[in-house]
PDB file of C-alpha atoms and ligand atoms in Angstrom:
ATOM      1  CA  MET A 846      -0.271  -0.030  -0.329  1.00 78.00           C
ATOM      2  CA  ARG A 847       1.208   3.407  -0.906  1.00 79.00           C
ATOM      3  CA  LEU A 848      -0.087   6.708   1.390  1.00 78.00           C
ATOM      4  CA  ALA A 849       1.284  10.110   0.272  1.00 77.00           C
ATOM      5  CA  GLY A 850       4.312   8.371  -1.767  1.00 79.00           C
ATOM      6  CA  ILE A 851       5.366   6.324   0.918  1.00 83.00           C
ATOM      7  CA  ASP A 852       5.536   3.207   1.235  1.00 84.00           C
ATOM      8  CA  VAL A 853       3.003   1.205   3.938  1.00 89.00           C
ATOM      9  CA  TYR A 854       3.820  -2.908   5.211  1.00 86.00           C
ATOM     10  CA  LEU A 855       2.041  -5.296   8.020  1.00 85.00           C
ATOM     11  CA  HIS A 856       5.138  -6.502   9.438  1.00 84.00           C
ATOM     12  CA  TRP A 857       4.352 -10.612   9.808  1.00 82.00           C
ATOM     13  CA  THR A 858       3.979 -11.110  13.486  1.00 81.00           C
ATOM     14  CA  TYR A 859       0.916  -8.082  12.451  1.00 81.00           C
ATOM     15  CA  PHE A 860      -0.950 -11.891  11.744  1.00 81.00           C
ATOM     16  CA  LEU A 861      -0.243 -13.734  15.020  1.00 82.00           C
ATOM     17  CA  ALA A 862      -2.276 -10.824  16.740  1.00 80.00           C
ATOM     18  CA  PRO A 863      -5.264 -12.927  15.251  1.00 81.00           C
ATOM     19  CA  LEU A 864      -4.805 -16.044  16.270  1.00 83.00           C
ATOM     20  CA  TYR A 865      -3.476 -14.620  20.036  1.00 81.00           C
ATOM     21  CA  ILE A 866      -7.109 -13.265  20.246  1.00 81.00           C
ATOM     22  CA  VAL A 867      -9.033 -15.985  18.986  1.00 83.00           C
ATOM     23  CA  TYR A 868      -6.758 -18.428  21.155  1.00 82.00           C
ATOM     24  CA  SER A 869      -7.520 -15.736  24.433  1.00 79.00           C
ATOM     25  CA  THR A 870     -11.241 -16.072  24.068  1.00 79.00           C
ATOM     26  CA  ARG A 871     -11.596 -19.817  23.426  1.00 79.00           C
ATOM     27  CA  ASP A 872     -13.386 -20.814  25.976  1.00 79.00           C
ATOM     28  CA  PHE A 873     -15.626 -17.821  26.429  1.00 78.00           C
ATOM     29  CA  ASP A 874     -19.755 -17.967  25.319  1.00 77.00           C
ATOM     30  CA  GLN A 875     -20.164 -15.554  22.158  1.00 77.00           C
ATOM     31  CA  ALA A 876     -16.617 -15.498  21.428  1.00 75.00           C
ATOM     32  CA  TRP A 877     -17.438 -15.052  17.591  1.00 79.00           C
ATOM     33  CA  LEU A 878     -18.822 -11.716  18.992  1.00 80.00           C
ATOM     34  CA  VAL A 879     -15.859 -11.101  20.748  1.00 79.00           C
ATOM     35  CA  ASN A 880     -13.528 -12.197  18.095  1.00 82.00           C
ATOM     36  CA  GLY A 881     -15.495  -9.663  16.007  1.00 83.00           C
ATOM     37  CA  VAL A 882     -15.038  -6.478  18.192  1.00 83.00           C
ATOM     38  CA  LEU A 883     -11.572  -7.667  19.297  1.00 83.00           C
ATOM     39  CA  PHE A 884     -10.197  -7.613  15.681  1.00 85.00           C
ATOM     40  CA  PHE A 885     -12.632  -4.492  14.352  1.00 85.00           C
ATOM     41  CA  LEU A 886     -10.651  -2.562  17.683  1.00 85.00           C
ATOM     42  CA  LEU A 887      -7.222  -4.523  16.613  1.00 86.00           C
ATOM     43  CA  LEU A 888      -8.266  -2.822  12.762  1.00 87.00           C
ATOM     44  CA  ASN A 889      -8.752   0.896  14.448  1.00 88.00           C
ATOM     45  CA  LEU A 890      -6.126   1.130  16.948  1.00 88.00           C
ATOM     46  CA  SER A 891      -3.556   0.191  13.562  1.00 87.00           C
ATOM     47  CA  PHE A 892      -5.618   2.849  11.723  1.00 90.00           C
ATOM     48  CA  CYS A 893      -4.765   4.963  14.452  1.00 91.00           C
ATOM     49  CA  VAL A 894      -1.117   4.046  14.683  1.00 91.00           C
ATOM     50  CA  LEU A 895      -0.523   4.632  10.972  1.00 92.00           C
ATOM     51  CA  LEU A 896      -1.769   8.304  11.309  1.00 93.00           C
ATOM     52  CA  HIS A 897       0.395   8.775  13.749  1.00 94.00           C
ATOM     53  CA  GLU A 898       3.544   7.734  12.078  1.00 93.00           C
ATOM     54  CA  LEU A 899       2.381   9.672   8.793  1.00 93.00           C
ATOM     55  CA  GLY A 900       2.847  12.420  11.286  1.00 93.00           C
ATOM     56  CA  HIS A 901       6.557  11.266  11.964  1.00 93.00           C
ATOM     57  CA  ALA A 902       6.656  11.083   8.253  1.00 92.00           C
ATOM     58  CA  LEU A 903       4.929  14.431   6.663  1.00 92.00           C
ATOM     59  CA  MET A 904       6.653  16.210   9.381  1.00 93.00           C
ATOM     60  CA  ALA A 905       9.744  14.835   8.022  1.00 92.00           C
ATOM     61  CA  ARG A 906       9.876  15.784   4.496  1.00 92.00           C
ATOM     62  CA  ARG A 907       8.971  19.999   5.793  1.00 93.00           C
ATOM     63  CA  PHE A 908      12.280  19.588   6.813  1.00 91.00           C
ATOM     64  CA  GLY A 909      13.767  18.001   3.498  1.00 90.00           C
ATOM     65  CA  VAL A 910      14.060  13.591   5.235  1.00 91.00           C
ATOM     66  CA  PRO A 911      12.570  11.494   2.781  1.00 91.00           C
ATOM     67  CA  THR A 912      10.759   8.510   4.592  1.00 90.00           C
ATOM     68  CA  LYS A 913      11.957   4.893   3.316  1.00 88.00           C
ATOM     69  CA  ASP A 914       8.525   3.005   4.772  1.00 89.00           C
ATOM     70  CA  ILE A 915       5.859   2.585   7.136  1.00 91.00           C
ATOM     71  CA  ILE A 916       5.821  -0.769   8.849  1.00 89.00           C
ATOM     72  CA  ILE A 917       2.791  -1.293  11.394  1.00 86.00           C
ATOM     73  CA  THR A 918       3.481  -4.389  14.176  1.00 81.00           C
ATOM     74  CA  PRO A 919       0.364  -5.611  16.110  1.00 75.00           C
ATOM     75  CA  ILE A 920       1.946  -3.732  19.092  1.00 71.00           C
ATOM     76  CA  GLY A 921       2.924  -0.033  17.102  1.00 78.00           C
ATOM     77  CA  GLY A 922       4.328   1.297  14.267  1.00 84.00           C
ATOM     78  CA  LEU A 923       8.098   2.154  12.526  1.00 85.00           C
ATOM     79  CA  ALA A 924       8.517   4.913  10.600  1.00 87.00           C
ATOM     80  CA  ARG A 925      12.123   4.533   8.886  1.00 87.00           C
ATOM     81  CA  LEU A 926      13.167   7.566   7.736  1.00 87.00           C
ATOM     82  CA  ALA A 927      16.176   7.975   5.590  1.00 85.00           C
ATOM     83  CA  TRP A 928      18.354  10.440   8.386  1.00 83.00           C
ATOM     84  CA  MET A 929      17.516  11.851  11.786  1.00 81.00           C
ATOM     85  CA  PRO A 930      17.975  15.579  10.697  1.00 83.00           C
ATOM     86  CA  LYS A 931      20.997  17.034  13.314  1.00 80.00           C
ATOM     87  CA  LYS A 932      19.337  20.029  14.599  1.00 86.00           C
ATOM     88  CA  PRO A 933      17.302  19.807  18.156  1.00 87.00           C
ATOM     89  CA  ASN A 934      14.629  21.791  17.208  1.00 91.00           C
ATOM     90  CA  GLN A 935      13.619  19.359  13.760  1.00 92.00           C
ATOM     91  CA  GLU A 936      14.390  15.486  15.365  1.00 91.00           C
ATOM     92  CA  PHE A 937      11.732  17.446  18.531  1.00 93.00           C
ATOM     93  CA  ALA A 938       9.090  18.544  15.699  1.00 94.00           C
ATOM     94  CA  ILE A 939       8.988  14.867  13.804  1.00 93.00           C
ATOM     95  CA  SER A 940       8.880  13.358  17.571  1.00 93.00           C
ATOM     96  CA  PHE A 941       6.392  15.429  18.446  1.00 95.00           C
ATOM     97  CA  ALA A 942       4.664  14.679  15.244  1.00 94.00           C
ATOM     98  CA  GLY A 943       3.424  11.461  16.279  1.00 93.00           C
ATOM     99  CA  PRO A 944       1.732  11.934  19.920  1.00 94.00           C
ATOM    100  CA  LEU A 945       0.137  15.265  18.451  1.00 96.00           C
ATOM    101  CA  VAL A 946      -2.164  12.788  15.923  1.00 96.00           C
ATOM    102  CA  ASN A 947      -2.502  10.471  18.746  1.00 95.00           C
ATOM    103  CA  LEU A 948      -3.688  14.221  20.610  1.00 96.00           C
ATOM    104  CA  LEU A 949      -5.539  15.652  17.865  1.00 96.00           C
ATOM    105  CA  ILE A 950      -7.725  12.415  17.192  1.00 95.00           C
ATOM    106  CA  ALA A 951      -9.016  12.090  21.090  1.00 95.00           C
ATOM    107  CA  VAL A 952      -9.632  15.736  20.522  1.00 95.00           C
ATOM    108  CA  LEU A 953     -11.625  15.498  17.348  1.00 95.00           C
ATOM    109  CA  LEU A 954     -13.587  12.676  18.442  1.00 93.00           C
ATOM    110  CA  GLY A 955     -14.251  14.087  22.360  1.00 92.00           C
ATOM    111  CA  VAL A 956     -16.108  17.000  20.718  1.00 93.00           C
ATOM    112  CA  ILE A 957     -17.591  14.330  18.036  1.00 91.00           C
ATOM    113  CA  VAL A 958     -19.186  12.528  20.820  1.00 88.00           C
ATOM    114  CA  CYS A 959     -20.049  15.642  22.811  1.00 87.00           C
ATOM    115  CA  PHE A 960     -22.391  17.298  19.983  1.00 87.00           C
ATOM    116  CA  ALA A 961     -24.445  13.516  20.027  1.00 84.00           C
ATOM    117  CA  GLY A 962     -25.261  13.988  23.434  1.00 79.00           C
ATOM    118  CA  GLY A 963     -23.214  11.146  24.451  1.00 75.00           C
ATOM    119  CA  SER A 964     -20.441  10.413  28.064  1.00 78.00           C
ATOM    120  CA  LEU A 965     -16.540  10.666  27.881  1.00 75.00           C
ATOM    121  CA  LEU A 966     -16.236   8.513  30.112  1.00 78.00           C
ATOM    122  CA  PRO A 967     -16.126   4.421  28.786  1.00 73.00           C
ATOM    123  CA  SER A 968     -18.540   1.971  30.531  1.00 70.00           C
ATOM    124  CA  LEU A 969     -16.811  -1.221  31.881  1.00 65.00           C
ATOM    125  CA  SER A 970     -19.859  -3.175  29.974  1.00 67.00           C
ATOM    126  CA  PHE A 971     -20.354  -4.158  25.862  1.00 63.00           C
ATOM    127  CA  GLU A 972     -23.499  -2.488  24.388  1.00 65.00           C
ATOM    128  CA  GLY A 973     -22.829  -2.403  21.164  1.00 67.00           C
ATOM    129  CA  MET A 974     -20.035  -0.336  18.196  1.00 68.00           C
ATOM    130  CA  SER A 975     -21.445   3.050  19.176  1.00 71.00           C
ATOM    131  CA  GLN A 976     -18.917   2.928  22.466  1.00 77.00           C
ATOM    132  CA  LEU A 977     -16.471   2.617  19.589  1.00 81.00           C
ATOM    133  CA  PRO A 978     -15.891   6.717  19.259  1.00 85.00           C
ATOM    134  CA  VAL A 979     -15.158   6.810  23.104  1.00 88.00           C
ATOM    135  CA  VAL A 980     -12.941   3.605  23.297  1.00 88.00           C
ATOM    136  CA  MET A 981     -11.080   4.668  20.759  1.00 89.00           C
ATOM    137  CA  LEU A 982     -10.486   8.323  22.657  1.00 92.00           C
ATOM    138  CA  TRP A 983      -8.909   7.046  25.539  1.00 91.00           C
ATOM    139  CA  ILE A 984      -7.330   4.470  23.121  1.00 90.00           C
ATOM    140  CA  ASN A 985      -5.417   8.008  21.712  1.00 93.00           C
ATOM    141  CA  LEU A 986      -4.935   9.727  24.853  1.00 93.00           C
ATOM    142  CA  ALA A 987      -3.480   6.934  26.655  1.00 91.00           C
ATOM    143  CA  LEU A 988      -0.586   6.744  22.507  1.00 89.00           C
ATOM    144  CA  PHE A 989      -0.764  10.370  23.922  1.00 94.00           C
ATOM    145  CA  LEU A 990       1.075   9.954  26.552  1.00 92.00           C
ATOM    146  CA  PHE A 991       2.311   6.513  26.490  1.00 87.00           C
ATOM    147  CA  ASN A 992       4.327   7.720  23.569  1.00 89.00           C
ATOM    148  CA  LEU A 993       5.596  11.070  25.420  1.00 91.00           C
ATOM    149  CA  ILE A 994       7.362   8.741  28.117  1.00 87.00           C
ATOM    150  CA  PRO A 995      11.066  10.305  28.400  1.00 85.00           C
ATOM    151  CA  ALA A 996      12.513   6.249  27.913  1.00 82.00           C
ATOM    152  CA  PHE A 997      13.728   5.608  24.762  1.00 78.00           C
ATOM    153  CA  PRO A 998      12.688   4.123  21.825  1.00 75.00           C
ATOM    154  CA  MET A 999       9.354   6.588  23.254  1.00 84.00           C
ATOM    155  CA  ASP A1000       9.146   9.747  20.849  1.00 90.00           C
ATOM    156  CA  GLY A1001       9.096  11.283  24.349  1.00 91.00           C
ATOM    157  CA  GLY A1002      12.711   9.505  24.702  1.00 89.00           C
ATOM    158  CA  ARG A1003      14.337  11.491  21.476  1.00 89.00           C
ATOM    159  CA  MET A1004      12.328  14.695  22.542  1.00 92.00           C
ATOM    160  CA  LEU A1005      14.292  15.054  25.579  1.00 91.00           C
ATOM    161  CA  ARG A1006      17.777  13.910  23.736  1.00 89.00           C
ATOM    162  CA  SER A1007      16.563  17.313  21.331  1.00 91.00           C
ATOM    163  CA  VAL A1008      16.123  19.091  24.196  1.00 92.00           C
ATOM    164  CA  LEU A1009      19.478  17.558  26.211  1.00 90.00           C
ATOM    165  CA  ALA A1010      20.991  18.263  22.345  1.00 87.00           C
ATOM    166  CA  LYS A1011      20.689  21.953  22.502  1.00 88.00           C
ATOM    167  CA  ARG A1012      22.933  22.326  25.664  1.00 89.00           C
ATOM    168  CA  MET A1013      25.626  19.693  25.173  1.00 89.00           C
ATOM    169  CA  SER A1014      26.552  17.123  22.558  1.00 86.00           C
ATOM    170  CA  TYR A1015      23.776  15.038  20.556  1.00 84.00           C
ATOM    171  CA  LEU A1016      26.123  12.013  22.241  1.00 86.00           C
ATOM    172  CA  ARG A1017      25.988  13.997  25.976  1.00 88.00           C
ATOM    173  CA  ALA A1018      22.559  14.000  25.254  1.00 87.00           C
ATOM    174  CA  THR A1019      21.808  10.215  23.434  1.00 87.00           C
ATOM    175  CA  LEU A1020      23.730   9.023  26.640  1.00 89.00           C
ATOM    176  CA  ILE A1021      21.575  11.216  29.508  1.00 89.00           C
ATOM    177  CA  ALA A1022      18.101   9.845  27.467  1.00 88.00           C
ATOM    178  CA  ALA A1023      19.190   6.571  27.036  1.00 88.00           C
ATOM    179  CA  ARG A1024      20.760   5.567  30.319  1.00 89.00           C
ATOM    180  CA  LEU A1025      17.109   7.370  31.688  1.00 88.00           C
ATOM    181  CA  GLY A1026      15.560   5.275  29.863  1.00 87.00           C
ATOM    182  CA  GLN A1027      16.887   1.746  31.141  1.00 90.00           C
ATOM    183  CA  LEU A1028      16.835   2.758  34.198  1.00 90.00           C
ATOM    184  CA  SER A1029      12.627   3.335  33.962  1.00 87.00           C
ATOM    185  CA  ALA A1030      13.216  -0.008  32.032  1.00 88.00           C
ATOM    186  CA  LEU A1031      14.315  -1.377  35.465  1.00 89.00           C
ATOM    187  CA  SER A1032      12.353   0.286  38.048  1.00 89.00           C
ATOM    188  CA  PHE A1033       9.010  -0.947  35.093  1.00 88.00           C
ATOM    189  CA  SER A1034      10.298  -4.105  35.235  1.00 89.00           C
ATOM    190  CA  ILE A1035      11.003  -5.028  39.568  1.00 90.00           C
ATOM    191  CA  PHE A1036       7.417  -3.362  39.607  1.00 89.00           C
ATOM    192  CA  VAL A1037       5.841  -6.328  37.024  1.00 87.00           C
ATOM    193  CA  LEU A1038       7.979  -8.624  39.013  1.00 85.00           C
ATOM    194  CA  TRP A1039       6.728  -7.830  42.430  1.00 89.00           C
ATOM    195  CA  GLU A1040       3.119  -7.077  40.938  1.00 84.00           C
ATOM    196  CA  ASN A1041       3.841 -11.944  39.650  1.00 80.00           C
ATOM    197  CA  GLN A1042       3.084  -9.924  35.720  1.00 77.00           C
ATOM    198  CA  TYR A1043       6.134 -12.434  34.583  1.00 75.00           C
ATOM    199  CA  PRO A1044       4.845 -11.646  31.006  1.00 75.00           C
ATOM    200  CA  LEU A1045       5.375  -7.820  30.612  1.00 77.00           C
ATOM    201  CA  ILE A1046       8.924  -7.717  31.494  1.00 81.00           C
ATOM    202  CA  LEU A1047       9.639  -8.016  27.581  1.00 81.00           C
ATOM    203  CA  VAL A1048       8.436  -4.879  27.817  1.00 79.00           C
ATOM    204  CA  GLY A1049      11.017  -3.842  30.442  1.00 84.00           C
ATOM    205  CA  VAL A1050      13.619  -6.013  28.566  1.00 86.00           C
ATOM    206  CA  PHE A1051      12.257  -4.463  24.953  1.00 81.00           C
ATOM    207  CA  VAL A1052      12.763  -0.508  25.818  1.00 82.00           C
ATOM    208  CA  PHE A1053      16.183  -1.519  27.816  1.00 86.00           C
ATOM    209  CA  ILE A1054      17.981  -2.802  24.605  1.00 87.00           C
ATOM    210  CA  SER A1055      16.265  -0.195  22.684  1.00 82.00           C
ATOM    211  CA  ALA A1056      17.682   1.867  24.601  1.00 85.00           C
ATOM    212  CA  GLN A1057      20.901   0.578  24.287  1.00 87.00           C
ATOM    213  CA  PHE A1058      20.771   0.655  20.667  1.00 85.00           C
ATOM    214  CA  GLU A1059      20.052   4.233  20.488  1.00 81.00           C
ATOM    215  CA  LEU A1060      23.451   5.176  22.217  1.00 85.00           C
ATOM    216  CA  ASN A1061      25.629   2.560  20.257  1.00 86.00           C
ATOM    217  CA  GLN A1062      23.686   4.171  16.678  1.00 80.00           C
ATOM    218  CA  ALA A1063      25.069   7.430  18.484  1.00 80.00           C
ATOM    219  CA  ARG A1064      28.664   6.082  18.863  1.00 83.00           C
ATOM    220  CA  LEU A1065      29.031   4.768  15.330  1.00 80.00           C
ATOM    221  CA  LYS A1066      27.804   8.234  14.350  1.00 76.00           C
ATOM    222  CA  GLN A1067      30.329   9.250  16.189  1.00 70.00           C
ATOM    223  CA  VAL A1068      33.093   7.837  14.333  1.00 67.00           C
ATOM    224  CA  ASN A1069      31.191   8.131  11.394  1.00 57.00           C
ATOM    225  CA  GLU A1070      27.747   8.944   9.744  1.00 53.00           C
ATOM    226  CA  VAL A1071      25.993   5.833   9.332  1.00 48.00           C
ATOM    227  CA  ASP A1072      22.698   6.129   7.019  1.00 52.00           C
ATOM    228  CA  GLY A1073      19.315   5.611   8.062  1.00 54.00           C
ATOM    229  CA  ASP A1074      16.830   6.511  11.167  1.00 59.00           C
ATOM    230  CA  SER A1075      13.584   4.304  13.124  1.00 60.00           C
ATOM    231  CA  ILE A1076      11.280   6.420  14.768  1.00 64.00           C
ATOM    232  CA  GLY A1077       9.653   4.047  16.534  1.00 57.00           C
ATOM    233  CA  ALA A1078       5.192   4.205  17.792  1.00 54.00           C
TER     234      ALA A1078
HETATM  235 ZN1   ZN B1314       6.039   8.084  17.364  1.00 84.18          ZN
END
């Protein structure tokens, strides 16, 4: 698929999501209904993730940076920019453009729901597809806040680096942002172990490794210019 001149791909893991949904609802009464609702939610979520990545890509284009492609996975997206501008203000704008899209979607849905006379609070029981705008409003708000966490590989990590890079070298700014990311990944991992939420430890490990990767990239760049930069969801 091509959008605004950018190739959009689904990552192969995307096809694991429907399998996981079907597997996790196998004991439910009316599993087909639950599955249908969850598939529909997944499609809507992926659409919002795609708009988020387009936000990064179109802001990058404003600074003359082309995007190689956009990859959508079940847990997020990736806009692979040809390079990340060295100017801190441009990196900040490109990183913030993605979460900003989610905030705009949430505000837009909020206005629509208010005009339709609905409640902005999500109800805990399933009543019908009319709940979709409110559910998507909260999901987009969550995406906005989650991405602002100042830790690599979240957009907030890049925003933090660009703010720091105004006062110090790019490498030192990356080092601080990466160590902060790893510290939050460690605290998160300890917390989920404490709460016996073992599968969530993968998220902590992923964030920890991504932060190290980002740091290694910056160190490599210091030695010789490497091409290619990606922006996570
Ligand atoms: Zn993003």
